[in-house]
Structure formats: C-alpha cells, structure tokens
Amino acid sequence: MTASTPDTEPTAPTQRTERNKGRKPVRHSEAMPVLEQLATLYPQLFGARFLPLKRGIFQDLMQAHPQLLDPTSLKAALALHTRSTRYLVTVAEGLQRHDLSGEPVEPMAPEHVHHALLEVFRRRQSRSQDDLTPTLRRRIRQAFERSGLSPEAYASLVRGRDERANALLDEALQEARATEARDEALLRAFESGARSVPEFADMYGMAVADVEQALARARRVHARLAAPSAA
C-alpha cells in the first residue's frame, strides 16, 4: 500500500509486492541529502508537516531546479518520502494534492485515501497491543462519507485482494448505510414540522451539533442520489 514511484500513491499490499519485483530498493544515502534540500526549498511541503504532492511533482521539481537536483537521487528521495508513515497519514486524512507553491490543486482519489488508511493501520497495529480495528472501521466510514460516492461505487474503487480488509470495508459501509437510514428519518421528521434546529434537538433529547451534522449528512445523500453520476 505504499507508493512505488514519485507520482504513484499507495496500493494494496499484494499489488505492491507484485509491482516491486525486481525493483532496486531506495538507497537512503542517495535520498536523505535530497530530502533535506527539498525541506529547505519547500518547507510547506517537506518541512515539519507534510502535504500530499500533486501528480507530476518530479517533473515540476526538475524543471524548477535542473542544475541543483539529480534525477536519480530525486526519484529515490520522492519514493522514500511518499512511503513514509508521516506522508501516508496526510493521504489518509483525505487532504488535497498540492503544487510546489503549497497550493491545493486536485482532490485525493478515494482509493488512495483508502489504501493509505490500511497501510497506516497495518504499521500502527504492528506496534500496538490494542486492537485498532474499530478505529480503522470508523475512519473508512468517514472516508466514504467524504467521497460523495454511493456505497457500491466506493466499494468498486477501493476493494482489493485482502479479504480481511474487504470484510472491514463491508462492515464500514453497512454501518454507513444504517447511519444514512437514521439521518433520513431525522430529516423527514425535521422537515415535516416548523421547529428550529435547537427546538427540534431539545424535543428529541439530542445535542444541537449532532442534529445539524445528521441533517447535513442526509442532505448530502440526497444531493448524491440526485446527481446524474450517482450510480
């Protein structure tokens, strides 16, 4: 689930293994000095906090610094950078891709977010005695909700060959469907009356923020279903 080239985001473990056959490992001796250069040149991308990189960032860097950066060393540096846990965390958060000026330029594909979530979970679970599966399932559900896709469309994008991961995906989507049903019922009840959100929340014994979030989720689902590409 880690990036195999500077412009490729995380893939599933089985895909990673197959694609990396015969590939030379990244040499830290080549990569680290270049990463230090990049952190100095672009601290907003490679500094204390990482940001997801736009596609084609390698070409952009070479064009901006043809005399300073060696192509082979830069490829090694970007490969090491995009495989790091710190970078994968930013992808898993669903942040947009950024250009050299630090400006967001394109959304992160849902499948890249999902695969980054799985890889970050795998790494953290290997170091933890606690079961982190419930947290991962919640994060998958949140990523699905942010995607704006139908459950079927989302599953077709992110499903891989790992049956355990697929089962977790199915559980998360099932929870999302149940939440959608509750949100829809709440929206119908709210729109059938003339109460304000605070009054409605008080009547149902709910927090105002929870009601607002549920209504917003239900309206997003309505918008998704109304869109021509919802299927």
mmCIF file of N, CA and C in Angstrom, residues 56-193:
data_model
loop_
_atom_site.group_PDB
_atom_site.id
_atom_site.type_symbol
_atom_site.label_atom_id
_atom_site.label_comp_id
_atom_site.label_asym_id
_atom_site.label_seq_id
_atom_site.Cartn_x
_atom_site.Cartn_y
_atom_site.Cartn_z
ATOM 1 N N GLY A 56 2.941 14.444 -11.019
ATOM 2 C CA GLY A 56 3.919 15.139 -11.844
ATOM 3 C C GLY A 56 4.852 16.037 -11.067
ATOM 4 N N ILE A 57 4.915 15.860 -9.739
ATOM 5 C CA ILE A 57 5.765 16.728 -8.923
ATOM 6 C C ILE A 57 7.242 16.533 -9.261
ATOM 7 N N PHE A 58 7.617 15.332 -9.682
ATOM 8 C CA PHE A 58 9.003 15.080 -10.072
ATOM 9 C C PHE A 58 9.398 15.983 -11.241
ATOM 10 N N GLN A 59 8.563 16.030 -12.275
ATOM 11 C CA GLN A 59 8.855 16.864 -13.433
ATOM 12 C C GLN A 59 8.885 18.342 -13.046
ATOM 13 N N ASP A 60 7.990 18.746 -12.146
ATOM 14 C CA ASP A 60 7.962 20.140 -11.703
ATOM 15 C C ASP A 60 9.253 20.513 -10.990
ATOM 16 N N LEU A 61 9.727 19.613 -10.141
ATOM 17 C CA LEU A 61 10.959 19.877 -9.405
ATOM 18 C C LEU A 61 12.163 19.933 -10.335
ATOM 19 N N MET A 62 12.220 19.022 -11.292
ATOM 20 C CA MET A 62 13.343 19.027 -12.225
ATOM 21 C C MET A 62 13.333 20.283 -13.083
ATOM 22 N N GLN A 63 12.157 20.733 -13.462
ATOM 23 C CA GLN A 63 12.064 21.947 -14.263
ATOM 24 C C GLN A 63 12.459 23.176 -13.452
ATOM 25 N N ALA A 64 12.120 23.169 -12.164
ATOM 26 C CA ALA A 64 12.435 24.314 -11.309
ATOM 27 C C ALA A 64 13.905 24.346 -10.904
ATOM 28 N N HIS A 65 14.538 23.170 -10.792
ATOM 29 C CA HIS A 65 15.923 23.119 -10.309
ATOM 30 C C HIS A 65 16.763 22.150 -11.143
ATOM 31 N N PRO A 66 16.917 22.385 -12.434
ATOM 32 C CA PRO A 66 17.627 21.431 -13.295
ATOM 33 C C PRO A 66 19.103 21.277 -12.942
ATOM 34 N N GLN A 67 19.712 22.317 -12.414
ATOM 35 C CA GLN A 67 21.131 22.258 -12.084
ATOM 36 C C GLN A 67 21.382 21.753 -10.672
ATOM 37 N N LEU A 68 20.368 21.847 -9.832
ATOM 38 C CA LEU A 68 20.544 21.506 -8.419
ATOM 39 C C LEU A 68 20.221 20.050 -8.115
ATOM 40 N N LEU A 69 19.194 19.506 -8.787
ATOM 41 C CA LEU A 69 18.700 18.180 -8.444
ATOM 42 C C LEU A 69 19.104 17.144 -9.480
ATOM 43 N N ASP A 70 19.613 16.023 -8.997
ATOM 44 C CA ASP A 70 19.945 14.885 -9.861
ATOM 45 C C ASP A 70 18.704 14.004 -10.008
ATOM 46 N N PRO A 71 18.313 13.658 -11.237
ATOM 47 C CA PRO A 71 17.072 12.901 -11.436
ATOM 48 C C PRO A 71 17.002 11.596 -10.647
ATOM 49 N N THR A 72 18.087 10.819 -10.668
ATOM 50 C CA THR A 72 18.071 9.530 -9.975
ATOM 51 C C THR A 72 17.917 9.709 -8.478
ATOM 52 N N SER A 73 18.664 10.636 -7.914
ATOM 53 C CA SER A 73 18.584 10.879 -6.471
ATOM 54 C C SER A 73 17.233 11.461 -6.087
ATOM 55 N N LEU A 74 16.678 12.304 -6.962
ATOM 56 C CA LEU A 74 15.373 12.890 -6.669
ATOM 57 C C LEU A 74 14.289 11.813 -6.670
ATOM 58 N N LYS A 75 14.349 10.903 -7.626
ATOM 59 C CA LYS A 75 13.368 9.808 -7.647
ATOM 60 C C LYS A 75 13.455 8.984 -6.375
ATOM 61 N N ALA A 76 14.679 8.695 -5.936
ATOM 62 C CA ALA A 76 14.856 7.923 -4.705
ATOM 63 C C ALA A 76 14.309 8.684 -3.511
ATOM 64 N N ALA A 77 14.540 9.991 -3.479
ATOM 65 C CA ALA A 77 14.075 10.804 -2.356
ATOM 66 C C ALA A 77 12.550 10.856 -2.317
ATOM 67 N N LEU A 78 11.921 11.066 -3.464
ATOM 68 C CA LEU A 78 10.467 11.144 -3.500
ATOM 69 C C LEU A 78 9.829 9.794 -3.169
ATOM 70 N N ALA A 79 10.463 8.721 -3.618
ATOM 71 C CA ALA A 79 9.938 7.389 -3.294
ATOM 72 C C ALA A 79 9.987 7.155 -1.785
ATOM 73 N N LEU A 80 11.106 7.509 -1.155
ATOM 74 C CA LEU A 80 11.230 7.347 0.299
ATOM 75 C C LEU A 80 10.228 8.237 1.019
ATOM 76 N N HIS A 81 10.073 9.452 0.531
ATOM 77 C CA HIS A 81 9.164 10.412 1.158
ATOM 78 C C HIS A 81 7.714 9.926 1.109
ATOM 79 N N THR A 82 7.267 9.483 -0.066
ATOM 80 C CA THR A 82 5.864 9.101 -0.213
ATOM 81 C C THR A 82 5.551 7.746 0.411
ATOM 82 N N ARG A 83 6.578 6.997 0.800
ATOM 83 C CA ARG A 83 6.359 5.740 1.501
ATOM 84 C C ARG A 83 6.406 5.910 3.017
ATOM 85 N N SER A 84 6.758 7.090 3.471
ATOM 86 C CA SER A 84 6.889 7.315 4.911
ATOM 87 C C SER A 84 5.513 7.345 5.567
ATOM 88 N N THR A 85 5.472 6.950 6.829
ATOM 89 C CA THR A 85 4.204 6.964 7.556
ATOM 90 C C THR A 85 3.666 8.379 7.670
ATOM 91 N N ARG A 86 4.533 9.350 7.891
ATOM 92 C CA ARG A 86 4.072 10.738 8.021
ATOM 93 C C ARG A 86 3.362 11.201 6.749
ATOM 94 N N TYR A 87 3.878 10.818 5.605
ATOM 95 C CA TYR A 87 3.233 11.207 4.355
ATOM 96 C C TYR A 87 1.916 10.457 4.174
ATOM 97 N N LEU A 88 1.917 9.168 4.453
ATOM 98 C CA LEU A 88 0.702 8.370 4.282
ATOM 99 C C LEU A 88 -0.427 8.849 5.189
ATOM 100 N N VAL A 89 -0.064 9.373 6.360
ATOM 101 C CA VAL A 89 -1.076 9.911 7.264
ATOM 102 C C VAL A 89 -1.813 11.075 6.606
ATOM 103 N N THR A 90 -1.079 11.934 5.886
ATOM 104 C CA THR A 90 -1.729 13.072 5.229
ATOM 105 C C THR A 90 -2.639 12.600 4.095
ATOM 106 N N VAL A 91 -2.230 11.544 3.408
ATOM 107 C CA VAL A 91 -3.082 10.976 2.359
ATOM 108 C C VAL A 91 -4.333 10.370 2.988
ATOM 109 N N ALA A 92 -4.143 9.647 4.098
ATOM 110 C CA ALA A 92 -5.268 9.012 4.782
ATOM 111 C C ALA A 92 -6.267 10.033 5.303
ATOM 112 N N GLU A 93 -5.808 11.236 5.586
ATOM 113 C CA GLU A 93 -6.708 12.292 6.062
ATOM 114 C C GLU A 93 -7.561 12.861 4.934
ATOM 115 N N GLY A 94 -7.236 12.497 3.699
ATOM 116 C CA GLY A 94 -8.024 12.983 2.571
ATOM 117 C C GLY A 94 -7.677 14.392 2.148
ATOM 118 N N LEU A 95 -6.486 14.870 2.537
ATOM 119 C CA LEU A 95 -6.082 16.211 2.123
ATOM 120 C C LEU A 95 -5.882 16.259 0.616
ATOM 121 N N GLN A 96 -6.047 17.440 0.039
ATOM 122 C CA GLN A 96 -5.855 17.586 -1.399
ATOM 123 C C GLN A 96 -4.372 17.513 -1.757
ATOM 124 N N ARG A 97 -4.095 17.237 -3.020
ATOM 125 C CA ARG A 97 -2.729 17.280 -3.527
ATOM 126 C C ARG A 97 -2.309 18.741 -3.698
ATOM 127 N N HIS A 98 -1.010 18.999 -3.485
ATOM 128 C CA HIS A 98 -0.507 20.369 -3.521
ATOM 129 C C HIS A 98 0.630 20.518 -4.528
ATOM 130 N N ASP A 99 0.731 21.723 -5.089
ATOM 131 C CA ASP A 99 1.824 22.003 -6.013
ATOM 132 C C ASP A 99 3.015 22.586 -5.254
ATOM 133 N N LEU A 100 4.050 22.986 -5.974
ATOM 134 C CA LEU A 100 5.266 23.462 -5.337
ATOM 135 C C LEU A 100 5.063 24.738 -4.528
ATOM 136 N N SER A 101 4.062 25.503 -4.856
ATOM 137 C CA SER A 101 3.787 26.721 -4.089
ATOM 138 C C SER A 101 2.985 26.437 -2.828
ATOM 139 N N GLY A 102 2.639 25.168 -2.613
ATOM 140 C CA GLY A 102 1.868 24.797 -1.433
ATOM 141 C C GLY A 102 0.388 24.998 -1.587
ATOM 142 N N GLU A 103 -0.072 25.216 -2.828
ATOM 143 C CA GLU A 103 -1.492 25.432 -3.076
ATOM 144 C C GLU A 103 -2.175 24.104 -3.440
ATOM 145 N N PRO A 104 -3.375 23.860 -2.894
ATOM 146 C CA PRO A 104 -4.112 22.642 -3.270
ATOM 147 C C PRO A 104 -4.555 22.730 -4.721
ATOM 148 N N VAL A 105 -4.336 21.656 -5.475
ATOM 149 C CA VAL A 105 -4.626 21.695 -6.912
ATOM 150 C C VAL A 105 -5.560 20.589 -7.385
ATOM 151 N N GLU A 106 -5.681 19.514 -6.615
ATOM 152 C CA GLU A 106 -6.574 18.433 -7.035
ATOM 153 C C GLU A 106 -6.914 17.557 -5.839
ATOM 154 N N PRO A 107 -8.121 16.995 -5.821
ATOM 155 C CA PRO A 107 -8.507 16.135 -4.701
ATOM 156 C C PRO A 107 -7.760 14.815 -4.725
ATOM 157 N N MET A 108 -7.656 14.210 -3.570
ATOM 158 C CA MET A 108 -7.054 12.885 -3.466
ATOM 159 C C MET A 108 -8.088 11.837 -3.841
ATOM 160 N N ALA A 109 -7.709 10.912 -4.701
ATOM 161 C CA ALA A 109 -8.639 9.869 -5.138
ATOM 162 C C ALA A 109 -9.064 9.008 -3.948
ATOM 163 N N PRO A 110 -10.342 8.619 -3.875
ATOM 164 C CA PRO A 110 -10.818 7.806 -2.746
ATOM 165 C C PRO A 110 -10.019 6.530 -2.531
ATOM 166 N N GLU A 111 -9.599 5.887 -3.627
ATOM 167 C CA GLU A 111 -8.842 4.645 -3.465
ATOM 168 C C GLU A 111 -7.476 4.884 -2.842
ATOM 169 N N HIS A 112 -6.864 6.046 -3.096
ATOM 170 C CA HIS A 112 -5.579 6.364 -2.491
ATOM 171 C C HIS A 112 -5.738 6.633 -1.002
ATOM 172 N N VAL A 113 -6.832 7.314 -0.642
ATOM 173 C CA VAL A 113 -7.111 7.543 0.774
ATOM 174 C C VAL A 113 -7.310 6.208 1.489
ATOM 175 N N HIS A 114 -8.086 5.329 0.879
ATOM 176 C CA HIS A 114 -8.399 4.040 1.499
ATOM 177 C C HIS A 114 -7.142 3.195 1.689
ATOM 178 N N HIS A 115 -6.328 3.097 0.665
ATOM 179 C CA HIS A 115 -5.129 2.274 0.766
ATOM 180 C C HIS A 115 -4.134 2.856 1.764
ATOM 181 N N ALA A 116 -4.083 4.180 1.861
ATOM 182 C CA ALA A 116 -3.220 4.798 2.864
ATOM 183 C C ALA A 116 -3.728 4.492 4.269
ATOM 184 N N LEU A 117 -5.043 4.534 4.449
ATOM 185 C CA LEU A 117 -5.620 4.174 5.746
ATOM 186 C C LEU A 117 -5.218 2.757 6.155
ATOM 187 N N LEU A 118 -5.324 1.833 5.218
ATOM 188 C CA LEU A 118 -4.978 0.443 5.515
ATOM 189 C C LEU A 118 -3.506 0.295 5.866
ATOM 190 N N GLU A 119 -2.647 0.991 5.133
ATOM 191 C CA GLU A 119 -1.209 0.863 5.383
ATOM 192 C C GLU A 119 -0.814 1.502 6.709
ATOM 193 N N VAL A 120 -1.355 2.674 7.014
ATOM 194 C CA VAL A 120 -1.062 3.315 8.303
ATOM 195 C C VAL A 120 -1.554 2.433 9.444
ATOM 196 N N PHE A 121 -2.753 1.862 9.276
ATOM 197 C CA PHE A 121 -3.280 0.947 10.291
ATOM 198 C C PHE A 121 -2.358 -0.251 10.472
ATOM 199 N N ARG A 122 -1.916 -0.843 9.361
ATOM 200 C CA ARG A 122 -1.051 -2.025 9.451
ATOM 201 C C ARG A 122 0.216 -1.711 10.233
ATOM 202 N N ARG A 123 0.816 -0.557 9.955
ATOM 203 C CA ARG A 123 2.056 -0.184 10.638
ATOM 204 C C ARG A 123 1.819 0.072 12.120
ATOM 205 N N ARG A 124 0.741 0.785 12.430
ATOM 206 C CA ARG A 124 0.470 1.106 13.828
ATOM 207 C C ARG A 124 0.034 -0.121 14.617
ATOM 208 N N GLN A 125 -0.751 -1.001 13.973
ATOM 209 C CA GLN A 125 -1.194 -2.204 14.660
ATOM 210 C C GLN A 125 -0.017 -3.097 15.022
ATOM 211 N N SER A 126 1.000 -3.124 14.185
ATOM 212 C CA SER A 126 2.176 -3.962 14.452
ATOM 213 C C SER A 126 2.948 -3.493 15.679
ATOM 214 N N ARG A 127 2.725 -2.239 16.089
ATOM 215 C CA ARG A 127 3.431 -1.697 17.248
ATOM 216 C C ARG A 127 2.526 -1.542 18.468
ATOM 217 N N SER A 128 1.279 -1.943 18.336
ATOM 218 C CA SER A 128 0.322 -1.732 19.426
ATOM 219 C C SER A 128 -0.243 -3.054 19.913
ATOM 220 N N GLN A 129 -0.481 -3.141 21.215
ATOM 221 C CA GLN A 129 -1.124 -4.327 21.783
ATOM 222 C C GLN A 129 -2.646 -4.189 21.769
ATOM 223 N N ASP A 130 -3.129 -2.987 21.512
ATOM 224 C CA ASP A 130 -4.565 -2.756 21.441
ATOM 225 C C ASP A 130 -5.083 -3.084 20.049
ATOM 226 N N ASP A 131 -6.349 -3.459 19.985
ATOM 227 C CA ASP A 131 -6.990 -3.721 18.700
ATOM 228 C C ASP A 131 -7.445 -2.392 18.104
ATOM 229 N N LEU A 132 -6.817 -1.989 17.010
ATOM 230 C CA LEU A 132 -7.129 -0.708 16.379
ATOM 231 C C LEU A 132 -8.193 -0.836 15.286
ATOM 232 N N THR A 133 -8.750 -2.039 15.133
ATOM 233 C CA THR A 133 -9.730 -2.264 14.067
ATOM 234 C C THR A 133 -10.943 -1.345 14.160
ATOM 235 N N PRO A 134 -11.533 -1.132 15.353
ATOM 236 C CA PRO A 134 -12.688 -0.224 15.409
ATOM 237 C C PRO A 134 -12.364 1.182 14.911
ATOM 238 N N THR A 135 -11.172 1.667 15.210
ATOM 239 C CA THR A 135 -10.767 2.991 14.731
ATOM 240 C C THR A 135 -10.640 2.999 13.217
ATOM 241 N N LEU A 136 -10.050 1.953 12.671
ATOM 242 C CA LEU A 136 -9.913 1.867 11.220
ATOM 243 C C LEU A 136 -11.274 1.799 10.546
ATOM 244 N N ARG A 137 -12.184 1.013 11.090
ATOM 245 C CA ARG A 137 -13.524 0.900 10.508
ATOM 246 C C ARG A 137 -14.229 2.260 10.520
ATOM 247 N N ARG A 138 -14.066 3.010 11.605
ATOM 248 C CA ARG A 138 -14.670 4.352 11.676
ATOM 249 C C ARG A 138 -14.047 5.285 10.658
ATOM 250 N N ARG A 139 -12.720 5.206 10.493
ATOM 251 C CA ARG A 139 -12.039 6.072 9.526
ATOM 252 C C ARG A 139 -12.452 5.739 8.091
ATOM 253 N N ILE A 140 -12.643 4.449 7.810
ATOM 254 C CA ILE A 140 -13.103 4.050 6.476
ATOM 255 C C ILE A 140 -14.495 4.617 6.225
ATOM 256 N N ARG A 141 -15.361 4.537 7.220
ATOM 257 C CA ARG A 141 -16.714 5.073 7.059
ATOM 258 C C ARG A 141 -16.666 6.584 6.808
ATOM 259 N N GLN A 142 -15.819 7.291 7.534
ATOM 260 C CA GLN A 142 -15.699 8.731 7.340
ATOM 261 C C GLN A 142 -15.158 9.060 5.956
ATOM 262 N N ALA A 143 -14.185 8.269 5.504
ATOM 263 C CA ALA A 143 -13.624 8.497 4.163
ATOM 264 C C ALA A 143 -14.687 8.266 3.093
ATOM 265 N N PHE A 144 -15.495 7.240 3.290
ATOM 266 C CA PHE A 144 -16.597 7.000 2.349
ATOM 267 C C PHE A 144 -17.560 8.177 2.331
ATOM 268 N N GLU A 145 -17.937 8.672 3.489
ATOM 269 C CA GLU A 145 -18.892 9.781 3.558
ATOM 270 C C GLU A 145 -18.343 11.026 2.873
ATOM 271 N N ARG A 146 -17.036 11.263 3.007
ATOM 272 C CA ARG A 146 -16.430 12.432 2.363
ATOM 273 C C ARG A 146 -16.348 12.268 0.856
ATOM 274 N N SER A 147 -16.318 11.043 0.373
ATOM 275 C CA SER A 147 -16.124 10.802 -1.060
ATOM 276 C C SER A 147 -17.302 11.282 -1.902
ATOM 277 N N GLY A 148 -18.493 11.291 -1.324
ATOM 278 C CA GLY A 148 -19.676 11.674 -2.086
ATOM 279 C C GLY A 148 -20.168 10.595 -3.032
ATOM 280 N N LEU A 149 -19.596 9.399 -2.935
ATOM 281 C CA LEU A 149 -19.975 8.298 -3.815
ATOM 282 C C LEU A 149 -21.043 7.429 -3.173
ATOM 283 N N SER A 150 -21.706 6.645 -3.979
ATOM 284 C CA SER A 150 -22.606 5.642 -3.441
ATOM 285 C C SER A 150 -21.765 4.518 -2.836
ATOM 286 N N PRO A 151 -22.337 3.731 -1.912
ATOM 287 C CA PRO A 151 -21.575 2.613 -1.336
ATOM 288 C C PRO A 151 -21.032 1.665 -2.402
ATOM 289 N N GLU A 152 -21.835 1.411 -3.428
ATOM 290 C CA GLU A 152 -21.411 0.482 -4.490
ATOM 291 C C GLU A 152 -20.242 1.047 -5.284
ATOM 292 N N ALA A 153 -20.328 2.326 -5.629
ATOM 293 C CA ALA A 153 -19.256 2.954 -6.403
ATOM 294 C C ALA A 153 -17.970 3.033 -5.587
ATOM 295 N N TYR A 154 -18.115 3.353 -4.313
ATOM 296 C CA TYR A 154 -16.938 3.446 -3.446
ATOM 297 C C TYR A 154 -16.266 2.079 -3.302
ATOM 298 N N ALA A 155 -17.069 1.046 -3.058
ATOM 299 C CA ALA A 155 -16.510 -0.293 -2.881
ATOM 300 C C ALA A 155 -15.792 -0.768 -4.138
ATOM 301 N N SER A 156 -16.348 -0.454 -5.304
ATOM 302 C CA SER A 156 -15.722 -0.899 -6.552
ATOM 303 C C SER A 156 -14.363 -0.228 -6.766
ATOM 304 N N LEU A 157 -14.195 0.978 -6.219
ATOM 305 C CA LEU A 157 -12.922 1.692 -6.362
ATOM 306 C C LEU A 157 -11.856 1.166 -5.415
ATOM 307 N N VAL A 158 -12.238 0.880 -4.176
ATOM 308 C CA VAL A 158 -11.230 0.629 -3.143
ATOM 309 C C VAL A 158 -11.020 -0.845 -2.821
ATOM 310 N N ARG A 159 -11.922 -1.699 -3.247
ATOM 311 C CA ARG A 159 -11.797 -3.118 -2.888
ATOM 312 C C ARG A 159 -10.544 -3.711 -3.505
ATOM 313 N N GLY A 160 -9.795 -4.466 -2.696
ATOM 314 C CA GLY A 160 -8.564 -5.079 -3.167
ATOM 315 C C GLY A 160 -8.597 -6.585 -3.026
ATOM 316 N N ARG A 161 -7.422 -7.192 -2.866
ATOM 317 C CA ARG A 161 -7.331 -8.647 -2.780
ATOM 318 C C ARG A 161 -7.256 -9.159 -1.350
ATOM 319 N N ASP A 162 -7.082 -8.252 -0.399
ATOM 320 C CA ASP A 162 -7.004 -8.633 1.009
ATOM 321 C C ASP A 162 -8.413 -8.860 1.534
ATOM 322 N N GLU A 163 -8.766 -10.108 1.784
ATOM 323 C CA GLU A 163 -10.125 -10.437 2.200
ATOM 324 C C GLU A 163 -10.468 -9.840 3.555
ATOM 325 N N ARG A 164 -9.503 -9.770 4.445
ATOM 326 C CA ARG A 164 -9.771 -9.168 5.760
ATOM 327 C C ARG A 164 -10.078 -7.691 5.608
ATOM 328 N N ALA A 165 -9.319 -7.011 4.768
ATOM 329 C CA ALA A 165 -9.572 -5.591 4.526
ATOM 330 C C ALA A 165 -10.917 -5.398 3.839
ATOM 331 N N ASN A 166 -11.257 -6.288 2.919
ATOM 332 C CA ASN A 166 -12.552 -6.201 2.232
ATOM 333 C C ASN A 166 -13.707 -6.415 3.204
ATOM 334 N N ALA A 167 -13.536 -7.338 4.141
ATOM 335 C CA ALA A 167 -14.586 -7.578 5.137
ATOM 336 C C ALA A 167 -14.781 -6.345 6.013
ATOM 337 N N LEU A 168 -13.677 -5.698 6.349
ATOM 338 C CA LEU A 168 -13.752 -4.481 7.157
ATOM 339 C C LEU A 168 -14.436 -3.359 6.372
ATOM 340 N N LEU A 169 -14.136 -3.287 5.083
ATOM 341 C CA LEU A 169 -14.802 -2.312 4.215
ATOM 342 C C LEU A 169 -16.307 -2.547 4.203
ATOM 343 N N ASP A 170 -16.725 -3.804 4.060
ATOM 344 C CA ASP A 170 -18.149 -4.126 4.027
ATOM 345 C C ASP A 170 -18.829 -3.742 5.345
ATOM 346 N N GLU A 171 -18.148 -3.986 6.458
ATOM 347 C CA GLU A 171 -18.709 -3.616 7.758
ATOM 348 C C GLU A 171 -18.876 -2.101 7.867
ATOM 349 N N ALA A 172 -17.855 -1.357 7.405
ATOM 350 C CA ALA A 172 -17.917 0.100 7.471
ATOM 351 C C ALA A 172 -19.050 0.642 6.612
ATOM 352 N N LEU A 173 -19.230 0.069 5.428
ATOM 353 C CA LEU A 173 -20.299 0.526 4.543
ATOM 354 C C LEU A 173 -21.667 0.156 5.090
ATOM 355 N N GLN A 174 -21.745 -0.994 5.751
ATOM 356 C CA GLN A 174 -23.011 -1.386 6.371
ATOM 357 C C GLN A 174 -23.376 -0.397 7.485
ATOM 358 N N GLU A 175 -22.385 -0.001 8.276
ATOM 359 C CA GLU A 175 -22.619 0.995 9.322
ATOM 360 C C GLU A 175 -23.041 2.325 8.700
ATOM 361 N N ALA A 176 -22.402 2.680 7.577
ATOM 362 C CA ALA A 176 -22.740 3.935 6.905
ATOM 363 C C ALA A 176 -24.178 3.913 6.408
ATOM 364 N N ARG A 177 -24.604 2.783 5.874
ATOM 365 C CA ARG A 177 -25.988 2.668 5.397
ATOM 366 C C ARG A 177 -26.975 2.820 6.549
ATOM 367 N N ALA A 178 -26.637 2.220 7.699
ATOM 368 C CA ALA A 178 -27.517 2.334 8.861
ATOM 369 C C ALA A 178 -27.587 3.786 9.341
ATOM 370 N N THR A 179 -26.460 4.456 9.318
ATOM 371 C CA THR A 179 -26.439 5.870 9.701
ATOM 372 C C THR A 179 -27.256 6.702 8.728
ATOM 373 N N GLU A 180 -27.134 6.397 7.427
ATOM 374 C CA GLU A 180 -27.912 7.118 6.420
ATOM 375 C C GLU A 180 -29.405 6.951 6.659
ATOM 376 N N ALA A 181 -29.812 5.751 7.025
ATOM 377 C CA ALA A 181 -31.238 5.499 7.271
ATOM 378 C C ALA A 181 -31.723 6.321 8.467
ATOM 379 N N ARG A 182 -30.924 6.369 9.538
ATOM 380 C CA ARG A 182 -31.311 7.163 10.714
ATOM 381 C C ARG A 182 -31.342 8.651 10.367
ATOM 382 N N ASP A 183 -30.337 9.103 9.606
ATOM 383 C CA ASP A 183 -30.300 10.513 9.217
ATOM 384 C C ASP A 183 -31.508 10.875 8.362
ATOM 385 N N GLU A 184 -31.880 9.980 7.446
ATOM 386 C CA GLU A 184 -33.025 10.233 6.571
ATOM 387 C C GLU A 184 -34.309 10.360 7.381
ATOM 388 N N ALA A 185 -34.473 9.486 8.367
ATOM 389 C CA ALA A 185 -35.666 9.550 9.219
ATOM 390 C C ALA A 185 -35.688 10.853 10.007
ATOM 391 N N LEU A 186 -34.543 11.272 10.486
ATOM 392 C CA LEU A 186 -34.463 12.517 11.246
ATOM 393 C C LEU A 186 -34.774 13.710 10.354
ATOM 394 N N LEU A 187 -34.255 13.688 9.123
ATOM 395 C CA LEU A 187 -34.517 14.788 8.187
ATOM 396 C C LEU A 187 -36.012 14.884 7.862
ATOM 397 N N ARG A 188 -36.651 13.739 7.633
ATOM 398 C CA ARG A 188 -38.083 13.753 7.331
ATOM 399 C C ARG A 188 -38.878 14.329 8.498
ATOM 400 N N ALA A 189 -38.483 13.913 9.705
ATOM 401 C CA ALA A 189 -39.188 14.417 10.890
ATOM 402 C C ALA A 189 -38.981 15.921 11.042
ATOM 403 N N PHE A 190 -37.766 16.372 10.783
ATOM 404 C CA PHE A 190 -37.473 17.803 10.918
ATOM 405 C C PHE A 190 -38.233 18.617 9.883
ATOM 406 N N GLU A 191 -38.246 18.156 8.638
ATOM 407 C CA GLU A 191 -38.871 18.928 7.566
ATOM 408 C C GLU A 191 -40.405 18.862 7.617
ATOM 409 N N SER A 192 -40.938 17.907 8.353
ATOM 410 C CA SER A 192 -42.396 17.812 8.468
ATOM 411 C C SER A 192 -42.954 18.806 9.478
ATOM 412 N N GLY A 193 -42.088 19.401 10.292
ATOM 413 C CA GLY A 193 -42.535 20.366 11.291
ATOM 414 C C GLY A 193 -42.047 21.759 10.979
#
